[in-house]
GROMACS .gro file of C-alpha atoms in nm:
model
  280
    1MET     CA    1  -1.184  -0.964  -2.657
    2VAL     CA    2  -0.858  -1.120  -2.778
    3VAL     CA    3  -0.909  -0.971  -3.125
    4LEU     CA    4  -0.951  -0.624  -2.974
    5MET     CA    5  -0.634  -0.666  -2.767
    6VAL     CA    6  -0.439  -0.768  -3.077
    7MET     CA    7  -0.579  -0.467  -3.263
    8VAL     CA    8  -0.468  -0.226  -2.989
    9ALA     CA    9  -0.126  -0.392  -2.965
   10ALA     CA   10  -0.081  -0.363  -3.341
   11GLY     CA   11  -0.182   0.003  -3.337
   12VAL     CA   12   0.059   0.081  -3.053
   13ILE     CA   13   0.348  -0.106  -3.216
   14ILE     CA   14   0.289   0.059  -3.554
   15GLU     CA   15   0.284   0.398  -3.381
   16LYS     CA   16   0.614   0.315  -3.211
   17ILE     CA   17   0.777   0.240  -3.547
   18SER     CA   18   0.742   0.605  -3.648
   19ALA     CA   19   0.795   0.752  -3.298
   20PRO     CA   20   1.126   0.768  -3.106
   21CYS     CA   21   0.980   0.628  -2.780
   22TRP     CA   22   0.687   0.455  -2.612
   23GLN     CA   23   0.407   0.657  -2.456
   24SER     CA   24   0.360   0.665  -2.078
   25ALA     CA   25   0.015   0.497  -2.075
   26ILE     CA   26  -0.235   0.335  -2.308
   27SER     CA   27  -0.472   0.632  -2.275
   28THR     CA   28  -0.192   0.861  -2.394
   29TYR     CA   29  -0.213   0.695  -2.736
   30TYR     CA   30  -0.540   0.888  -2.776
   31TYR     CA   31  -0.323   1.173  -2.906
   32THR     CA   32  -0.121   0.962  -3.152
   33SER     CA   33  -0.178   0.778  -3.479
   34ALA     CA   34  -0.340   0.500  -3.272
   35HIS     CA   35  -0.620   0.740  -3.169
   36SER     CA   36  -0.899   0.571  -3.363
   37ILE     CA   37  -0.784   0.221  -3.264
   38VAL     CA   38  -0.778   0.303  -2.891
   39VAL     CA   39  -1.120   0.469  -2.897
   40ALA     CA   40  -1.276   0.192  -3.108
   41ALA     CA   41  -1.132  -0.081  -2.884
   42LEU     CA   42  -1.258   0.082  -2.564
   43LEU     CA   43  -1.605   0.135  -2.713
   44ALA     CA   44  -1.617  -0.225  -2.837
   45LEU     CA   45  -1.494  -0.366  -2.506
   46GLY     CA   46  -1.742  -0.152  -2.315
   47THR     CA   47  -2.030  -0.277  -2.528
   48LEU     CA   48  -1.906  -0.636  -2.498
   49PHE     CA   49  -1.889  -0.623  -2.119
   50ILE     CA   50  -2.236  -0.466  -2.091
   51ILE     CA   51  -2.419  -0.717  -2.312
   52TYR     CA   52  -2.221  -1.020  -2.190
   53ARG     CA   53  -2.417  -1.224  -1.936
   54GLY     CA   54  -2.182  -1.312  -1.653
   55SER     CA   55  -2.185  -1.667  -1.518
   56THR     CA   56  -2.297  -1.525  -1.180
   57ASP     CA   57  -2.506  -1.225  -1.074
   58THR     CA   58  -2.202  -1.063  -0.915
   59GLU     CA   59  -1.982  -1.115  -1.220
   60ASP     CA   60  -2.257  -0.979  -1.443
   61VAL     CA   61  -2.278  -0.655  -1.242
   62LEU     CA   62  -1.899  -0.619  -1.225
   63LEU     CA   63  -1.867  -0.664  -1.601
   64THR     CA   64  -2.143  -0.409  -1.659
   65LEU     CA   65  -1.954  -0.163  -1.439
   66ALA     CA   66  -1.639  -0.239  -1.637
   67GLY     CA   67  -1.831  -0.177  -1.959
   68VAL     CA   68  -1.964   0.161  -1.852
   69SER     CA   69  -1.615   0.254  -1.730
   70ALA     CA   70  -1.461   0.156  -2.064
   71LEU     CA   71  -1.715   0.367  -2.255
   72THR     CA   72  -1.644   0.663  -2.026
   73ALA     CA   73  -1.268   0.628  -2.063
   74ALA     CA   74  -1.307   0.623  -2.441
   75ILE     CA   75  -1.510   0.943  -2.476
   76VAL     CA   76  -1.361   1.143  -2.186
   77PRO     CA   77  -0.986   1.138  -2.253
   78GLN     CA   78  -0.722   1.252  -2.010
   79PRO     CA   79  -0.557   1.589  -2.090
   80ARG     CA   80  -0.265   1.581  -2.331
   81PRO     CA   81   0.036   1.491  -2.113
   82MET     CA   82   0.340   1.714  -2.104
   83ASP     CA   83   0.568   1.416  -2.169
   84LEU     CA   84   0.384   1.303  -2.483
   85CYS     CA   85   0.639   1.129  -2.702
   86PRO     CA   86   0.669   1.327  -3.027
   87GLY     CA   87   0.562   1.145  -3.338
   88PRO     CA   88   0.500   1.244  -3.699
   89ALA     CA   89   0.137   1.130  -3.678
   90ASN     CA   90   0.048   1.282  -3.339
   91LEU     CA   91  -0.277   1.476  -3.339
   92PRO     CA   92  -0.227   1.856  -3.366
   93LEU     CA   93  -0.257   2.073  -3.055
   94ASP     CA   94  -0.574   2.240  -3.179
   95PHE     CA   95  -0.743   1.898  -3.166
   96ASP     CA   96  -0.752   1.926  -2.785
   97ASP     CA   97  -1.015   2.202  -2.798
   98THR     CA   98  -1.229   1.992  -3.031
   99ALA     CA   99  -1.199   1.691  -2.801
  100LYS     CA  100  -1.301   1.897  -2.497
  101ALA     CA  101  -1.604   2.038  -2.678
  102ALA     CA  102  -1.716   1.688  -2.781
  103MET     CA  103  -1.685   1.531  -2.435
  104LEU     CA  104  -2.020   1.616  -2.278
  105PRO     CA  105  -2.233   1.559  -2.592
  106ASN     CA  106  -2.075   1.214  -2.631
  107VAL     CA  107  -2.126   1.132  -2.263
  108TRP     CA  108  -2.491   1.230  -2.288
  109ALA     CA  109  -2.529   1.010  -2.596
  110VAL     CA  110  -2.396   0.711  -2.400
  111ALA     CA  111  -2.609   0.797  -2.096
  112ILE     CA  112  -2.926   0.819  -2.308
  113ALA     CA  113  -2.848   0.489  -2.482
  114LEU     CA  114  -2.789   0.313  -2.149
  115GLY     CA  115  -3.100   0.470  -1.998
  116LEU     CA  116  -3.321   0.357  -2.286
  117GLY     CA  117  -3.167   0.012  -2.268
  118TYR     CA  118  -3.247  -0.024  -1.900
  119LEU     CA  119  -3.600   0.109  -1.954
  120LEU     CA  120  -3.654  -0.163  -2.215
  121ILE     CA  121  -3.516  -0.431  -1.983
  122TRP     CA  122  -3.732  -0.316  -1.692
  123SER     CA  123  -4.039  -0.305  -1.918
  124VAL     CA  124  -3.982  -0.666  -2.025
  125MET     CA  125  -3.926  -0.774  -1.663
  126LEU     CA  126  -4.244  -0.598  -1.553
  127ASP     CA  127  -4.443  -0.763  -1.831
  128GLN     CA  128  -4.310  -1.105  -1.734
  129TRP     CA  129  -4.391  -1.036  -1.369
  130ARG     CA  130  -4.751  -0.957  -1.463
  131ARG     CA  131  -4.766  -1.287  -1.651
  132GLY     CA  132  -4.669  -1.474  -1.335
  133ARG     CA  133  -4.300  -1.515  -1.417
  134PRO     CA  134  -4.111  -1.304  -1.161
  135PRO     CA  135  -3.734  -1.263  -1.209
  136ARG     CA  136  -3.500  -1.505  -1.037
  137LYS     CA  137  -3.401  -1.395  -0.688
  138ARG     CA  138  -3.050  -1.258  -0.663
  139ARG     CA  139  -2.796  -1.394  -0.418
  140PRO     CA  140  -2.666  -1.158  -0.142
  141GLY     CA  141  -2.344  -1.090  -0.333
  142GLY     CA  142  -2.539  -0.997  -0.644
  143ILE     CA  143  -2.763  -0.761  -0.447
  144VAL     CA  144  -2.468  -0.585  -0.282
  145SER     CA  145  -2.281  -0.547  -0.611
  146LEU     CA  146  -2.594  -0.414  -0.782
  147CYS     CA  147  -2.645  -0.153  -0.507
  148VAL     CA  148  -2.282  -0.041  -0.540
  149PHE     CA  149  -2.320  -0.022  -0.919
  150TRP     CA  150  -2.625   0.203  -0.904
  151LEU     CA  151  -2.467   0.421  -0.635
  152ILE     CA  152  -2.174   0.483  -0.870
  153MET     CA  153  -2.411   0.552  -1.161
  154VAL     CA  154  -2.613   0.803  -0.955
  155LEU     CA  155  -2.300   0.983  -0.835
  156GLY     CA  156  -2.170   1.000  -1.191
  157LEU     CA  157  -2.500   1.137  -1.319
  158ILE     CA  158  -2.508   1.401  -1.042
  159ALA     CA  159  -2.155   1.509  -1.135
  160LEU     CA  160  -2.250   1.521  -1.503
  161LEU     CA  161  -2.560   1.731  -1.437
  162PHE     CA  162  -2.439   1.976  -1.173
  163PHE     CA  163  -2.057   1.970  -1.193
  164PRO     CA  164  -1.973   1.920  -1.563
  165ASP     CA  165  -1.626   2.077  -1.541
  166THR     CA  166  -1.533   1.851  -1.250
  167PHE     CA  167  -1.675   1.555  -1.440
  168LYS     CA  168  -1.456   1.629  -1.743
  169GLN     CA  169  -1.151   1.663  -1.520
  170TYR     CA  170  -1.186   1.344  -1.317
  171ALA     CA  171  -1.410   1.109  -1.518
  172HIS     CA  172  -1.128   0.942  -1.711
  173GLY     CA  173  -0.920   0.867  -1.402
  174ALA     CA  174  -1.223   0.743  -1.208
  175ALA     CA  175  -1.329   0.524  -1.500
  176ALA     CA  176  -0.981   0.370  -1.524
  177VAL     CA  177  -0.977   0.289  -1.152
  178LEU     CA  178  -1.327   0.137  -1.166
  179LEU     CA  179  -1.238  -0.063  -1.476
  180LEU     CA  180  -0.930  -0.224  -1.319
  181SER     CA  181  -1.106  -0.269  -0.984
  182SER     CA  182  -1.392  -0.450  -1.158
  183PHE     CA  183  -1.145  -0.681  -1.329
  184ILE     CA  184  -0.977  -0.773  -1.001
  185ALA     CA  185  -1.304  -0.815  -0.810
  186THR     CA  186  -1.437  -1.041  -1.086
  187THR     CA  187  -1.139  -1.275  -1.066
  188PHE     CA  188  -1.160  -1.304  -0.687
  189CYS     CA  189  -1.533  -1.371  -0.697
  190THR     CA  190  -1.490  -1.643  -0.959
  191ALA     CA  191  -1.205  -1.805  -0.765
  192TYR     CA  192  -1.423  -1.812  -0.452
  193VAL     CA  193  -1.720  -1.960  -0.637
  194VAL     CA  194  -1.521  -2.226  -0.823
  195GLY     CA  195  -1.367  -2.341  -0.495
  196ARG     CA  196  -1.715  -2.433  -0.373
  197GLU     CA  197  -1.828  -2.627  -0.677
  198ASP     CA  198  -1.897  -2.999  -0.647
  199PRO     CA  199  -1.588  -3.174  -0.792
  200SER     CA  200  -1.810  -3.454  -0.922
  201LYS     CA  201  -2.002  -3.203  -1.135
  202SER     CA  202  -1.708  -2.993  -1.247
  203ALA     CA  203  -1.424  -3.154  -1.436
  204HIS     CA  204  -1.077  -3.039  -1.323
  205GLN     CA  205  -1.237  -2.822  -1.052
  206ARG     CA  206  -0.925  -2.820  -0.834
  207GLY     CA  207  -0.702  -2.719  -1.122
  208TYR     CA  208  -0.929  -2.434  -1.227
  209LYS     CA  209  -0.956  -2.320  -0.865
  210ARG     CA  210  -0.578  -2.288  -0.839
  211ILE     CA  211  -0.557  -2.104  -1.171
  212TYR     CA  212  -0.832  -1.857  -1.078
  213TRP     CA  213  -0.681  -1.785  -0.738
  214GLY     CA  214  -0.337  -1.747  -0.895
  215ILE     CA  215  -0.462  -1.493  -1.149
  216ALA     CA  216  -0.661  -1.305  -0.883
  217TRP     CA  217  -0.366  -1.270  -0.645
  218LEU     CA  218  -0.133  -1.185  -0.934
  219MET     CA  219  -0.362  -0.901  -1.042
  220LEU     CA  220  -0.386  -0.770  -0.685
  221ALA     CA  221  -0.008  -0.793  -0.644
  222THR     CA  222   0.039  -0.604  -0.970
  223LEU     CA  223  -0.193  -0.328  -0.851
  224ILE     CA  224  -0.016  -0.304  -0.513
  225ALA     CA  225   0.322  -0.288  -0.686
  226VAL     CA  226   0.198  -0.010  -0.912
  227LEU     CA  227   0.065   0.188  -0.615
  228TRP     CA  228   0.394   0.140  -0.428
  229VAL     CA  229   0.595   0.264  -0.726
  230HIS     CA  230   0.357   0.558  -0.768
  231VAL     CA  231   0.393   0.662  -0.402
  232SER     CA  232   0.767   0.604  -0.376
  233ARG     CA  233   0.893   0.738  -0.708
  234GLY     CA  234   0.597   0.829  -0.927
  235LEU     CA  235   0.474   0.656  -1.238
  236GLY     CA  236   0.716   0.835  -1.465
  237GLY     CA  237   0.856   0.687  -1.781
  238HIS     CA  238   0.682   0.369  -1.888
  239TRP     CA  239   0.566   0.241  -1.548
  240GLY     CA  240   0.205   0.336  -1.616
  241LEU     CA  241   0.205   0.165  -1.956
  242LEU     CA  242   0.366  -0.151  -1.818
  243ALA     CA  243   0.117  -0.167  -1.530
  244GLU     CA  244  -0.185  -0.130  -1.759
  245VAL     CA  245  -0.054  -0.388  -2.004
  246ALA     CA  246   0.018  -0.635  -1.722
  247LEU     CA  247  -0.329  -0.603  -1.567
  248ILE     CA  248  -0.504  -0.628  -1.903
  249LEU     CA  249  -0.305  -0.938  -2.001
  250GLU     CA  250  -0.379  -1.098  -1.664
  251PHE     CA  251  -0.751  -1.036  -1.704
  252ALA     CA  252  -0.738  -1.165  -2.061
  253ALA     CA  253  -0.580  -1.485  -1.925
  254TYR     CA  254  -0.867  -1.513  -1.677
  255TRP     CA  255  -1.118  -1.461  -1.959
  256VAL     CA  256  -0.962  -1.737  -2.171
  257VAL     CA  257  -0.948  -1.980  -1.876
  258GLN     CA  258  -1.312  -1.915  -1.785
  259THR     CA  259  -1.419  -1.958  -2.147
  260ILE     CA  260  -1.258  -2.302  -2.152
  261ASP     CA  261  -1.397  -2.385  -1.807
  262LEU     CA  262  -1.756  -2.297  -1.902
  263TRP     CA  263  -1.747  -2.425  -2.259
  264ARG     CA  264  -1.964  -2.732  -2.194
  265THR     CA  265  -2.158  -2.611  -1.886
  266PRO     CA  266  -2.199  -2.231  -1.908
  267ASP     CA  267  -2.428  -2.216  -1.602
  268ARG     CA  268  -2.231  -2.263  -1.279
  269ILE     CA  269  -2.551  -2.314  -1.076
  270MET     CA  270  -2.567  -2.670  -1.211
  271ARG     CA  271  -2.233  -2.743  -1.043
  272PHE     CA  272  -2.352  -2.701  -0.684
  273THR     CA  273  -2.513  -2.965  -0.464
  274LYS     CA  274  -2.633  -2.744  -0.177
  275GLY     CA  275  -2.700  -2.429  -0.372
  276PRO     CA  276  -2.463  -2.157  -0.491
  277PRO     CA  277  -2.250  -1.959  -0.243
  278PRO     CA  278  -2.351  -1.601  -0.144
  279CYS     CA  279  -2.092  -1.446  -0.377
  280LEU     CA  280  -2.285  -1.583  -0.673
   0.00000   0.00000   0.00000
């Protein structure tokens, strides 16, 4: 994840060297020389989040939702903004028609790949069930998050099937909101879970708990500040770019902290005396 962030940052900075100004949002760089970098990074992050096994059922579902959202944001770009900063390597205007024509075929390719993947997973689970090895029971939080995930997937598929023009218009914005919301929800869930670990089984549990809660509240405060600015004065200029960068850096900090926290004991279930909390 860190490598992908560095790659995007390098692409954006290199684009700025030849352009007179910064773009208004990360997604706007889709129409600049950083086009391939932005798309590749979102596709890679989406795949990473989907295949990564979260340390809890809830985190696993939230990261899968973030992964699907990242894939959607990559292949369904927002329209070319009117305030696009001019640059010598910006994509030509006639590229927009090509991008629009490629949206739905690319979305269907992702949908088919995800569908086949889930069919394979369910087939393996069914085979194991028949062999007397039923899947582990999910905690209440994992069940709720899974129901919300599939509700979103069904609504998205309905929009794709019956309202394709509406899907193309709103999919990118919806994916961005779901992506950031998944990040924030993941940090809060982890902070809650870590606070209920047995300190005798989790080294530096109190310190990690404070760090997780700090990152979670910082991400929520950042989102609230962005919404306040948007309502009061609009996200003109570079406010959108700054907000996205801040939230991504905050989640990256969470990711690094959790990697260190789980380095020796990747399964949090072993850290509880009376069983994991419902959010798990």
